[in-house]
Coordinates of C-alpha atoms and ligand atoms in Angstrom, one line a residue:
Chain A
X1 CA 4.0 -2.6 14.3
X2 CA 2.0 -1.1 11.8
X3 CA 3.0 -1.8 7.9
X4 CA 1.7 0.9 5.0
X5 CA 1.5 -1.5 2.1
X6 CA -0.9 0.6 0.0
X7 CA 1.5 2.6 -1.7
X8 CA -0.4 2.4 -4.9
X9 CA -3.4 4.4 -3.3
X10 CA -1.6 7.1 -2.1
X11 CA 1.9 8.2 -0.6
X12 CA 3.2 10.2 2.2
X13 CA 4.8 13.3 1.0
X14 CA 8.4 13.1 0.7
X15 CA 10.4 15.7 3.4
X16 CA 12.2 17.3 0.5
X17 CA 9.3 17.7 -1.0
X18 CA 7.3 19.5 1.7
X19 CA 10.5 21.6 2.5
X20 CA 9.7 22.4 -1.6
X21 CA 6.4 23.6 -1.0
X22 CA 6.6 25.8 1.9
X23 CA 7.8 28.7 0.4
X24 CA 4.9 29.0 -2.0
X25 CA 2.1 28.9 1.1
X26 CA 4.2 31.2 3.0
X27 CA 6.1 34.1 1.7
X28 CA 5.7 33.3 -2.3
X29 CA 1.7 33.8 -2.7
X30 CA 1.6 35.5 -6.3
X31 CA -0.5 34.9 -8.8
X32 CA 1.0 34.0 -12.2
X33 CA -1.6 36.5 -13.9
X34 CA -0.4 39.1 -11.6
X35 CA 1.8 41.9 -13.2
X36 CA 3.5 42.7 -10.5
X37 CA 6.4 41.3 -8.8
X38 CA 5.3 38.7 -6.8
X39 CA 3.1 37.5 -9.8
X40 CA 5.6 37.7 -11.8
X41 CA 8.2 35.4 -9.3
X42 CA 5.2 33.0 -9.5
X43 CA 4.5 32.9 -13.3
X44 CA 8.8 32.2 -13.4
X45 CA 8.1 29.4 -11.0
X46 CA 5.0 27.6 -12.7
X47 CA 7.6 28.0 -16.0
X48 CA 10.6 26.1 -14.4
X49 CA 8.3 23.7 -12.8
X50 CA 6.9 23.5 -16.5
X51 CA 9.9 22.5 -17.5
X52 CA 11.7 20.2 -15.2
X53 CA 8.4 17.8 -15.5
X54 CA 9.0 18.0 -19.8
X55 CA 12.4 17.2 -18.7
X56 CA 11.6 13.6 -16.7
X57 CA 9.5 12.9 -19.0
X58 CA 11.6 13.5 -22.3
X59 CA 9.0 15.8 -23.8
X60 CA 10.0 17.9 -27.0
X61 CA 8.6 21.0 -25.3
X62 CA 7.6 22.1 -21.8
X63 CA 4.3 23.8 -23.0
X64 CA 3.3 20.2 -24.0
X65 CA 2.8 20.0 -20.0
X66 CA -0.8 20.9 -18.9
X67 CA -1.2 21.1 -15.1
X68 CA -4.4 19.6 -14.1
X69 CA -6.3 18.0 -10.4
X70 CA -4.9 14.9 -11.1
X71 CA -4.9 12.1 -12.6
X72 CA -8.9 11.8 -13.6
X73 CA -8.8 14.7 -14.7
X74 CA -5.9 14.8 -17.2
X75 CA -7.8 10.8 -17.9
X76 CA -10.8 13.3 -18.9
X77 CA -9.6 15.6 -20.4
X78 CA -7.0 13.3 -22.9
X79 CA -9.6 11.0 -24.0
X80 CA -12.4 13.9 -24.8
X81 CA -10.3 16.0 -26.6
X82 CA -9.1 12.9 -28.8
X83 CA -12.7 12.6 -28.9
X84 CA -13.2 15.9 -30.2
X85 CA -10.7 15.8 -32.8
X86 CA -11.5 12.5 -34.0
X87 CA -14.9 13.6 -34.3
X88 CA -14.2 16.3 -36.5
X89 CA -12.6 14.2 -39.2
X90 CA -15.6 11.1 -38.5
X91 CA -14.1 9.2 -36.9
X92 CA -15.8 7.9 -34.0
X93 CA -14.2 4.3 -32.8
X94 CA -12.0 4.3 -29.8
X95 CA -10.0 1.6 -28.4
X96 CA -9.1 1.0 -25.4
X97 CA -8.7 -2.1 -22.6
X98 CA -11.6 -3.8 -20.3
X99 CA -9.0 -3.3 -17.0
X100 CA -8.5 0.6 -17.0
X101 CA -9.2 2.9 -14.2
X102 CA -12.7 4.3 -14.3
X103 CA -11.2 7.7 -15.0
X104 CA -10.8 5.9 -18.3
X105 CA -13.5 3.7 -18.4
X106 CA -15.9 6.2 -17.8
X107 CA -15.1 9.1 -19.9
X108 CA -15.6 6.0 -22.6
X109 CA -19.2 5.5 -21.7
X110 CA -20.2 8.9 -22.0
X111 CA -18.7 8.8 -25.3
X112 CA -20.3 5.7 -26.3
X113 CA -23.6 7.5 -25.3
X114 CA -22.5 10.4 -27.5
X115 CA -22.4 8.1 -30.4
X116 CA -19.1 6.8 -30.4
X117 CA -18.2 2.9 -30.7
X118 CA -15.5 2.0 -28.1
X119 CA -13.9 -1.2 -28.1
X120 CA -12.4 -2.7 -25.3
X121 CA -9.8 -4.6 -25.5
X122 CA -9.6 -8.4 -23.6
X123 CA -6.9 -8.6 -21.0
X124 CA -4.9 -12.0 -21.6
X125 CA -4.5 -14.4 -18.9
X126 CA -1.4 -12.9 -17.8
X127 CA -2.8 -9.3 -17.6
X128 CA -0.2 -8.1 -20.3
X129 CA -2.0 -6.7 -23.7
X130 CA -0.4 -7.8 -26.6
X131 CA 0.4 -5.1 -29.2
X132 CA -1.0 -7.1 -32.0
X133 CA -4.7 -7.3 -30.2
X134 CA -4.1 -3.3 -30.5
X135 CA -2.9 -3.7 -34.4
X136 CA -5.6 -6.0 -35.2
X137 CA -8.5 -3.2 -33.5
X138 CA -7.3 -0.6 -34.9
X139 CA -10.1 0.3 -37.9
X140 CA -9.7 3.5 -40.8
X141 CA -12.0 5.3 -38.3
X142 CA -10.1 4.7 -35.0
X143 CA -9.3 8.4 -33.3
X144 CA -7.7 7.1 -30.3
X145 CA -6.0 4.5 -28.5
X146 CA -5.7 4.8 -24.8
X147 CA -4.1 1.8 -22.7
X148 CA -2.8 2.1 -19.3
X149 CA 1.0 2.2 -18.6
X150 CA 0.6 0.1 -15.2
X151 CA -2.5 -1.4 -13.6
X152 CA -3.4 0.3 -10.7
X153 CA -4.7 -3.1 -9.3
X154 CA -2.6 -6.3 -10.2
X155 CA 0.5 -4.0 -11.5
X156 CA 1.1 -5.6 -14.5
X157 CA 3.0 -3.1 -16.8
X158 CA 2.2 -2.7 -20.3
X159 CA 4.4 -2.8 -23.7
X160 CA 3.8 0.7 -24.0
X161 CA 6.6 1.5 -26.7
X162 CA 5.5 -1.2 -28.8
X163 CA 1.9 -0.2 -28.6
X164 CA 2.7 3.4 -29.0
X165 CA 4.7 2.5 -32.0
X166 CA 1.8 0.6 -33.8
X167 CA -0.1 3.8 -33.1
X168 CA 2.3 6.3 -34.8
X169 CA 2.5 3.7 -37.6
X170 CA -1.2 3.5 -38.0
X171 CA -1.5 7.6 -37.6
X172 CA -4.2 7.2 -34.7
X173 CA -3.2 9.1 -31.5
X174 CA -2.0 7.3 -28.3
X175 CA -3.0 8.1 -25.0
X176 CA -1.4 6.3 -21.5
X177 CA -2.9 6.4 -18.4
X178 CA 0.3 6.5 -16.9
X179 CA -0.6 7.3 -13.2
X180 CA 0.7 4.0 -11.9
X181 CA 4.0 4.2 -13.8
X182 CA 5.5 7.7 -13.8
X183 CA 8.0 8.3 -10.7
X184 CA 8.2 4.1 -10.9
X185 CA 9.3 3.1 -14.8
X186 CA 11.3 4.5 -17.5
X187 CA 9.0 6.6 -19.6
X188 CA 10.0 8.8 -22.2
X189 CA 7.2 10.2 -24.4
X190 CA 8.8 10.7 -28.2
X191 CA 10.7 7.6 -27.9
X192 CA 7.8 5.1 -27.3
X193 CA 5.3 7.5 -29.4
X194 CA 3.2 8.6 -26.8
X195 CA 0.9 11.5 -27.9
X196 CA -1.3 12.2 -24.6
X197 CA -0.4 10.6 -21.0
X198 CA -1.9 11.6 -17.9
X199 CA -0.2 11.8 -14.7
X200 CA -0.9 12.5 -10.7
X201 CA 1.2 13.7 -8.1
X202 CA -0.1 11.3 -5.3
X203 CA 1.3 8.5 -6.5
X204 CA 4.9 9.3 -6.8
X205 CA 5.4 11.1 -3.0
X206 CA 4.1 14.2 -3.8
X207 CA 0.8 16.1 -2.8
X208 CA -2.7 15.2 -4.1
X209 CA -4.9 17.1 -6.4
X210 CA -2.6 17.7 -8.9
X211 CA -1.3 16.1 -11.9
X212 CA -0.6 16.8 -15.2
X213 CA -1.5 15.8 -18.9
X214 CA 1.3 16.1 -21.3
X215 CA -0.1 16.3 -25.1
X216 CA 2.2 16.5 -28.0
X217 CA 2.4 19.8 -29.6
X218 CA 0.1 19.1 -32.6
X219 CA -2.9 18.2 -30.8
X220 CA -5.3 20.7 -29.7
X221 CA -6.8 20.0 -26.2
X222 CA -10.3 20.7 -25.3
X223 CA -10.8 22.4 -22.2
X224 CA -12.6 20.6 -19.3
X225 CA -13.5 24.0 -17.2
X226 CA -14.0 27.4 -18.9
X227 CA -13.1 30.6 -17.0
X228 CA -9.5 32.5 -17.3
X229 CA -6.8 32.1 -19.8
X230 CA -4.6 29.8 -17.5
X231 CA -2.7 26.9 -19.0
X232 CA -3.3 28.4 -22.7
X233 CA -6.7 28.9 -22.3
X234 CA -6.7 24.7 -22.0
X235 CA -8.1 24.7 -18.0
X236 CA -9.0 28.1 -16.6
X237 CA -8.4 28.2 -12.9
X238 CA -5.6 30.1 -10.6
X239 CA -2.7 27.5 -10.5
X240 CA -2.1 25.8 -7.9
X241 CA 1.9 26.5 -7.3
X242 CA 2.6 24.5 -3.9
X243 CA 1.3 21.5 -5.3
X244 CA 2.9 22.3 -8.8
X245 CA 6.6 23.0 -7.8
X246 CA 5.4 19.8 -5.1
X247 CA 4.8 17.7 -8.3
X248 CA 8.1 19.0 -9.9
X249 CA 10.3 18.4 -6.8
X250 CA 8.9 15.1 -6.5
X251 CA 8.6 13.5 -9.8
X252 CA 12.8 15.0 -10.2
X253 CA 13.9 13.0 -6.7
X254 CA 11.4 9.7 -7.8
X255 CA 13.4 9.8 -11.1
X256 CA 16.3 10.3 -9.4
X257 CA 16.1 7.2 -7.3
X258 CA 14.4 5.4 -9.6
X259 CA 16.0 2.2 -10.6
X260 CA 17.8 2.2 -6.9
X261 CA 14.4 2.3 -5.6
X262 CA 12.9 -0.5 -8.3
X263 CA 16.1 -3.0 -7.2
X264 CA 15.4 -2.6 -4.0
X265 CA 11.8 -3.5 -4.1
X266 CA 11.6 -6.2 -6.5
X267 CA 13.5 -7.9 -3.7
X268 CA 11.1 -7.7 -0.9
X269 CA 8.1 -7.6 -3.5
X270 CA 9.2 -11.0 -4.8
X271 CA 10.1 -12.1 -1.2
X272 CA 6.4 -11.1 -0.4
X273 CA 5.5 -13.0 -3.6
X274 CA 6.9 -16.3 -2.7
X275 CA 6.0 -16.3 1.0
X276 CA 2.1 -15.9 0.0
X277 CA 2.5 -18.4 -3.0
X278 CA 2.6 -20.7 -0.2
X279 CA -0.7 -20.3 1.1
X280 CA -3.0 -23.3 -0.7
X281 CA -5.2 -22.5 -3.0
X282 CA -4.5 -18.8 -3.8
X283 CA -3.0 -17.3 -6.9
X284 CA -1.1 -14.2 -8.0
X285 CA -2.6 -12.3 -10.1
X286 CA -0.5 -10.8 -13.1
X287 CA 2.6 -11.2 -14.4
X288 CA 5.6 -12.3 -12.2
X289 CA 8.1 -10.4 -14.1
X290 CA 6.0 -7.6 -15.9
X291 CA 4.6 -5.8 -12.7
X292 CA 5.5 -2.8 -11.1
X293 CA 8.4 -3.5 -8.7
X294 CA 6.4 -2.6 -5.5
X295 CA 3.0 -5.1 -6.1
X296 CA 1.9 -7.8 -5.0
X297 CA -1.9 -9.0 -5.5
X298 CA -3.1 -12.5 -4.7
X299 CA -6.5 -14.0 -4.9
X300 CA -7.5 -16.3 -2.2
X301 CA -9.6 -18.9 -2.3
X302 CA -12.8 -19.2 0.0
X303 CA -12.6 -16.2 1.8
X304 CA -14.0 -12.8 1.1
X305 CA -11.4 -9.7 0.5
X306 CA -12.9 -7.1 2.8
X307 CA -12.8 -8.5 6.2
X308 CA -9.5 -9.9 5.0
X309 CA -8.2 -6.3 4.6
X310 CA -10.4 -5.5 8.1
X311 CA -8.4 -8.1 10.1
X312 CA -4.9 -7.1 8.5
X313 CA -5.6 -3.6 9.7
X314 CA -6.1 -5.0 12.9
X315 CA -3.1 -6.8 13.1
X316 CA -1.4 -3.5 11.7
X317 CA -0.9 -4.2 7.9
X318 CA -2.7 -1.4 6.0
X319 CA -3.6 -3.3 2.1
X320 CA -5.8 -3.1 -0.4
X321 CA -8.0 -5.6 -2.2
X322 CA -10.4 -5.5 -5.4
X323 CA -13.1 -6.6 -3.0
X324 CA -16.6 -5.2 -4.1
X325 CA -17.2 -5.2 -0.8
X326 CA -14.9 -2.1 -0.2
X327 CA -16.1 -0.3 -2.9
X328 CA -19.6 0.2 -2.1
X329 CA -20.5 -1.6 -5.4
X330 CA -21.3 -5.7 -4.7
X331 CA -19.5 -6.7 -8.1
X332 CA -16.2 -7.5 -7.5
X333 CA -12.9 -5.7 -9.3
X334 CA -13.5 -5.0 -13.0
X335 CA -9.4 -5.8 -13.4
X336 CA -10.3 -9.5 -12.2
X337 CA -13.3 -10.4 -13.5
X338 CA -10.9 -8.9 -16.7
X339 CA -8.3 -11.0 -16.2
X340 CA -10.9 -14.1 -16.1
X341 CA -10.8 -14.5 -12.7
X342 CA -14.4 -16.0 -11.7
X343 CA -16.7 -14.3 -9.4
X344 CA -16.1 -16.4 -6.2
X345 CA -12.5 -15.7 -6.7
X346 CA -12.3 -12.4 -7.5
X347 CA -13.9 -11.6 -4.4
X348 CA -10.9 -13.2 -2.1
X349 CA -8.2 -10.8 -3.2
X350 CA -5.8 -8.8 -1.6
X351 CA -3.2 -6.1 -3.3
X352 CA -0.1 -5.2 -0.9
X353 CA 1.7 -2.3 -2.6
X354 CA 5.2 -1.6 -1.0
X355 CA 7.0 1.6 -1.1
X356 CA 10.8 2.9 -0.5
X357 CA 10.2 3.4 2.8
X358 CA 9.3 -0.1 3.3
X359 CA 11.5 -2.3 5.0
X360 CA 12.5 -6.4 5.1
X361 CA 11.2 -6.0 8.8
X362 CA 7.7 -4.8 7.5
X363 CA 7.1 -7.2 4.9
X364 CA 7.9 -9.9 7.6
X365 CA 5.7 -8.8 9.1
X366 CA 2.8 -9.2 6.4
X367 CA 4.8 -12.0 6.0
X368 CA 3.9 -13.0 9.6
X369 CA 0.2 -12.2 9.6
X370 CA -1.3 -12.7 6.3
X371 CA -1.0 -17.1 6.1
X372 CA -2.7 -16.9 9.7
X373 CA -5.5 -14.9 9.2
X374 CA -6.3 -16.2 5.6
X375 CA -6.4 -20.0 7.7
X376 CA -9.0 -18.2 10.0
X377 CA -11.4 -17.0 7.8
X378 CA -11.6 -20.0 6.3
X379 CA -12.2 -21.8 9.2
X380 CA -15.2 -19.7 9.6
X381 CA -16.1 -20.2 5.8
X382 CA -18.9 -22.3 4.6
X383 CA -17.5 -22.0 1.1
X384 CA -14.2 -23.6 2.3
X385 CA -15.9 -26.3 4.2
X386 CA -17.7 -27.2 0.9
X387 CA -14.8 -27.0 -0.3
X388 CA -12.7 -29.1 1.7
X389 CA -15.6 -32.0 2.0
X390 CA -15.2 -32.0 -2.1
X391 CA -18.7 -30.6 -2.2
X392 CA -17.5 -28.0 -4.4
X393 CA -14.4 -28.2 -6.5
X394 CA -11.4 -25.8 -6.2
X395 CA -10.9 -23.2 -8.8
X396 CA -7.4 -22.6 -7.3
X397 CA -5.2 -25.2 -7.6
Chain B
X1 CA -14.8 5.0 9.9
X2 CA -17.5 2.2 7.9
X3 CA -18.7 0.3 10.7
X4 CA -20.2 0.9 14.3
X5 CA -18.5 -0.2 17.8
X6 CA -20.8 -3.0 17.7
X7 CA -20.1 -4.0 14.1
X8 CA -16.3 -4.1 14.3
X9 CA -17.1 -5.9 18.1
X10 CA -19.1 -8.6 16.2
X11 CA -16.8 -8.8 13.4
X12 CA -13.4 -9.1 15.5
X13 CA -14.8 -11.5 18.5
X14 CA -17.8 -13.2 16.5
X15 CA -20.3 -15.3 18.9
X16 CA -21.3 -18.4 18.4
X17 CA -19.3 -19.5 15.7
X18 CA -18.5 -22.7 14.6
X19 CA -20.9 -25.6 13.3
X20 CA -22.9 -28.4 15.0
X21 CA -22.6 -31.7 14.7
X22 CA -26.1 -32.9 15.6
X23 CA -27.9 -29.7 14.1
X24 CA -31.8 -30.0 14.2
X25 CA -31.6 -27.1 11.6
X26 CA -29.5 -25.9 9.2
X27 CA -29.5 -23.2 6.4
X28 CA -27.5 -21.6 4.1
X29 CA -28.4 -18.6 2.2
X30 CA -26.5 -16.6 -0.3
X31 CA -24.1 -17.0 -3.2
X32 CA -20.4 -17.3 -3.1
X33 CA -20.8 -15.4 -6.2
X34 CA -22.1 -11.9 -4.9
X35 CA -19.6 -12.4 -2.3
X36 CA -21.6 -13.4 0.9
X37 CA -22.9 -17.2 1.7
X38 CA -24.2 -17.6 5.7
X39 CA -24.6 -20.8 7.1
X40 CA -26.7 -21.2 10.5
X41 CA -26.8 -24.3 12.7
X42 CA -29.4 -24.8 15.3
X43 CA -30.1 -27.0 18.1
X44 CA -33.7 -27.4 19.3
X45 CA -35.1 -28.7 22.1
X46 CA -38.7 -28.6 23.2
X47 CA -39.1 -26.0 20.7
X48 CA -36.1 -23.7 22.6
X49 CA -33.2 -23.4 20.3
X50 CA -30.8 -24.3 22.8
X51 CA -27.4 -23.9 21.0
X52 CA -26.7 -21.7 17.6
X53 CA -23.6 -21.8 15.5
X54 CA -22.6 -19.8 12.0
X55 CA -20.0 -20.3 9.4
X56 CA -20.2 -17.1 6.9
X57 CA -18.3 -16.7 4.0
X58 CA -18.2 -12.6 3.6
X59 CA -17.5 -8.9 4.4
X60 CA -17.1 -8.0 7.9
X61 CA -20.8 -6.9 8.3
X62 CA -21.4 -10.1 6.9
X63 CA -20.0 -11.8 9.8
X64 CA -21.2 -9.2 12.4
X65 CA -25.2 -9.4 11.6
X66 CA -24.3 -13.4 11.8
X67 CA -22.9 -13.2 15.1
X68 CA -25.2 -10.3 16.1
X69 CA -28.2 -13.1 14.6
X70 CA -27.4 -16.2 16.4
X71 CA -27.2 -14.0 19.6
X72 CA -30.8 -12.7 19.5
X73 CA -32.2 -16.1 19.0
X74 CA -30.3 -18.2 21.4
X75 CA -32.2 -19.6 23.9
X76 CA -35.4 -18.3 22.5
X77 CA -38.4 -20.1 21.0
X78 CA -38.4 -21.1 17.2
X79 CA -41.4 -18.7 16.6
X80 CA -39.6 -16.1 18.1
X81 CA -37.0 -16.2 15.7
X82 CA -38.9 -16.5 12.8
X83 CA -39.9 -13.1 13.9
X84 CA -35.7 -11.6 14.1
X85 CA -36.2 -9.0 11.2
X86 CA -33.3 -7.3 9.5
X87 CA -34.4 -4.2 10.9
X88 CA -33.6 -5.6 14.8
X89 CA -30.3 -6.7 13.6
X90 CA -29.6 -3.3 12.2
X91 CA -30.3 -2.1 15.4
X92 CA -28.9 -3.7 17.8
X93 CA -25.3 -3.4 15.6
X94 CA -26.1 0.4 16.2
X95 CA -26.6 0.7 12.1
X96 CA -25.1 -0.7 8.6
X97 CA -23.8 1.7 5.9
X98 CA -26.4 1.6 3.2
X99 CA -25.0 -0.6 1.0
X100 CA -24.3 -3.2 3.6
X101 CA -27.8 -3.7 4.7
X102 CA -28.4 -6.9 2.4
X103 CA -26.1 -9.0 4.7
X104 CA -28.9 -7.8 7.2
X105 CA -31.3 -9.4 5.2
X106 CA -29.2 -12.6 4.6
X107 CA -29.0 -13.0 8.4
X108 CA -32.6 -13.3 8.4
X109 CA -33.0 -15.6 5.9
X110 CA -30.4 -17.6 7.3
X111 CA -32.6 -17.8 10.5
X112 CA -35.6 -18.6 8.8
X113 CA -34.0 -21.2 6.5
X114 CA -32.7 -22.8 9.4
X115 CA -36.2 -22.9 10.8
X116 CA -37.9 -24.2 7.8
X117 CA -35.5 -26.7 7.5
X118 CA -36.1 -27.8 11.5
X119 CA -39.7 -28.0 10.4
X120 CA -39.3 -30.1 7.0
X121 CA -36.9 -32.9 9.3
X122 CA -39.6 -32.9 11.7
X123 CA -42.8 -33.2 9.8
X124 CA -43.6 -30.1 11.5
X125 CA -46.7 -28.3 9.3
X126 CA -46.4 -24.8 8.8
X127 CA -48.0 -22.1 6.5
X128 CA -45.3 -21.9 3.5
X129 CA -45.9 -18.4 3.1
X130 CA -43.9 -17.5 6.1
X131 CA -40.9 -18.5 3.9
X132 CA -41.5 -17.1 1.3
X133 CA -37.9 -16.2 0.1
X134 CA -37.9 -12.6 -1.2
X135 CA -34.1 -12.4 -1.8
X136 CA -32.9 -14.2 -4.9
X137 CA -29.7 -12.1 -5.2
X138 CA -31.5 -9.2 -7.0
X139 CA -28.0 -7.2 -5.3
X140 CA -25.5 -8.4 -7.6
X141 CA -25.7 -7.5 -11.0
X142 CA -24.8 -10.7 -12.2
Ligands
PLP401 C1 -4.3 4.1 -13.0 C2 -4.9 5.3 -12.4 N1 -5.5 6.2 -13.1 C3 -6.1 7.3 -12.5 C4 -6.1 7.5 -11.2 C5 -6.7 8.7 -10.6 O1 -5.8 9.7 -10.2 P1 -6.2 10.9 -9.2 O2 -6.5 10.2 -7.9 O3 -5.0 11.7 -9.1 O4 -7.4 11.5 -9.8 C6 -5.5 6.6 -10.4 C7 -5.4 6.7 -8.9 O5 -6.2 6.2 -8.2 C8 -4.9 5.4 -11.0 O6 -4.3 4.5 -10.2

């Protein structure tokens, strides 16, 4: 049997979603800058794929929709051109959370090198931000304040209306990396005061290398890559309709299904959860309740994440983990050390994301193979030996 | 795919693992910290090391240039595995991705601080520069 529980990596396409596409490698080809007909068709097409995103995502206005690669890119492209306009009025201070994706994290250090001050918030023990850390950062000079909708790694979702609404209160603009969340939650952009959210396509069973920033009508967006007049002169480029109307198709059936989908994995998520909270001395990180309903993500104790995920995939579960070790980088996972997870820890973790293809059989299967193969590594860990001869004490209960 | 044949061989059906009772030598090297500890049990005999066990804490390269470690010393002479480089253990697991090189070198040390050991229980005198120990975790940034 093999198990894809790394849903919040990537998708598969959904069927509907390919039959969507087809058209537009195969007899539609235009070019929306193309005056005649077949241009024309496509330009009609980019428009009512326009709209129907606007639509899911209760914006005022469908131009508010930029279509971009993805989701680092509408990341980059939110944050500079709050940068910009910030900048313009002098004020430099950002603020934004220590557990964002590097899309986010990033674009912040080149700003901080460009002279800006960025604050970054602490992530609380339960990897929730409180809106009054936000309220009590925010500073006369603060241009932006960008927090993530859902973690991409421990799937803890944020009080995004609450934080947007301290924003709007405080007249600084709000961006959400919202990559995690759209296709998954309820979001709705004027009712929790979002100014600028990024999107991607990947994530919610549609096509990679597109996404889209949405960006209220009153803000002026600074264009990442100069060329034609696409997208209101905001990102030159010949669009990329297959993966557009892909994007549209898929983000309409994800909303769709959306809370059938959530009920039906926060069942097997929480099974998931309680089978693994089993396994001694290991620890789920984030919030039970406030987590995206297809994530799970433990720390193990004693035991290293990568050959953890190496072993899985030979037993046919196909996970994830924050382990340094699979990221080329030695330092384990930011979003850990974050949450205040120690070094030792944060090396033994493991995220299973589910999706709504996955069945009860599959996660019985993780179910099945994850206690055993944890048990084996330790038996081959010096750490755990210490460990077990009280030579070292346990972190996790 | 990350890893060689040989690596994933190492990693999936690791020789020699286990620890020893009785050890004449043991070291551990590394830091549960960066993410890797190696632990490296020898029995010696006439100056043969008869029997070698490992217990790593680690990535999957981690636990393959173990295994791949105690097999290249087994049954050979304590100065011959003082001389097991990183290098040879690269080798023989047909190559480590760049960034995975450093549990090469904790393999090594391993060795040698199993050695060192062996000689310190024995009264055994030997030129301390031999273990000279280069690596003091200058891969983690911590
Ligand atoms: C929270 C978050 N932001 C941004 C991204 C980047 O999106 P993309 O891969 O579409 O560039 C991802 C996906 O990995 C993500 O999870």
């Amino acid at each position: 049997m093999r198990v894809y529980a790394d849903h919040a990596a990537t998708t598969a396409v959904h069927p509907q979603v390919i039959e969507a596409m087809l058209p537009y490698f195969r007899t539609h080809s235009g070019n929306p800058s193309s005056l005649h007909t077949a241009g024309q068709e496509a330009a009609s097409v980019l428009a009512d794929a326009r709209a129907r995103i606007a639509k899911c995502l209760n914006a005022a206005r469908p131009e508010e929709i930029y279509f971009t690669s993805g989701g680092s890119e509408a990341d980059n492209q939110a944050i500079l051109s709050a940068a910009e306009l910030g900048a313009k009025k002098d004020k430099k201070h950002i603020i934004s959370t220590k557990f964002e994706h590097h899309a986010v994290l990033h674009t912040l250090n080149k700003l901080e090198k460009a002279g800006f001050e960025i604050t970054l918030l602490d992530v609380p023990p339960n990897g929730v931000i409180r809106p009054e850390q936000v309220a009590e950062a925010i500073r006369p000079d603060t241009a932006l304040v960008s927090v993530m909708f859902a973690n991409n790694e421990i799937g803890t979702v944020q009080p995004i209306a609450e934080i947007g609404a301290v924003c709007r209160e405080r007249g600084v603009l709000f961006h959400t990396d919202a990559v995690q969340a759209v296709g998954h939650l309820e979001v709705d952009v004027q009712a929790m005061n979002i100014d600028l959210l990024s999107l991607s396509a990947h994530k919610f069973h549609g096509p990679k290398g597109v996404g889209a920033l949405y960006a209220r009508r009153s803000i002026r967006l600074q264009s990442l890559i100069e060329g034609g007049a696409q997208e209101r002169g905001k990102r030159a480029g010949t669009e990329n309709i297959p993966g557009i109307v892909g994007m549209a198709t898929a983000l309409e059936w994800a909303c769709a299904h959306r809370e059938e989908h959530a009920a039906q994995l926060r069942v097997l998520r929480d099974k998931l959860i309680s089978a693994l909270s089993a396994i001694p001395h290991s620890v789920l990180n984030g919030d039970p309740d406030a987590r995206l309903p297809g994530n799970v993500h433990f720390c193990f104790e004693g035991i290293e994440g990568e050959s953890l995920l190496l072993l899985l995939d030979d037993a046919g579960v196909e996970a994830s983990s924050g382990s340094a070790c699979t990221s080329g980088s030695l330092d384990p996972s930011h979003v850990l050390l974050a949450l205040g997870r120690p070094h030792e820890v944060a090396h033994g973790s493991l995220r299973l994301t589910l999706g709504y293809e996955t069945t009860e059989e599959e996660v019985d299967h993780i179910i099945r193979t994850v206690p055993g193969i944890v048990a084996y590594l330790r038996s081959i860990s010096p750490v755990w030996d210490a460990l077990e001869k009280g030579e070292r004490p346990y972190i996790l209960a | 795919m990350l890893y060689s044949e040989k690596v994933m061989d190492h990693f999936r059906n690791p020789r020699n693992v286990g620890k020893l009772d009785n050890a004449d030598g043991v070291g551990e090297v590394g830091n549960a910290k960066c993410g890797d500890i190696m632990k490296i049990f020898l029995k010696i005999e006439e100056g043969i090391i008869t029997d070698v066990k490992f217990n790593t804490f680690g990535c999957g390269s981690a636990i393959a240039a173990s295994s791949m470690a105690t097999e290249m010393i087994k049954g050979r002479s304590v100065e011959d595995a003082l001389t097991l480089s990183n290098r040879a253990v690269v080798e023989a697991l047909d190559g480590l991705p760049p960034h995975k090189i450093h549990c090469s070198v904790l393999a090594e040390e391993a060795v040698r601080a199993a050695v060192k050991d062996y000689y310190d229980k024995n009264g055994i005198a030997y030129n301390p520069k031999l273990f000279k120990n280069a690596h003091e975790c200058e891969h983690c940034h911590l």
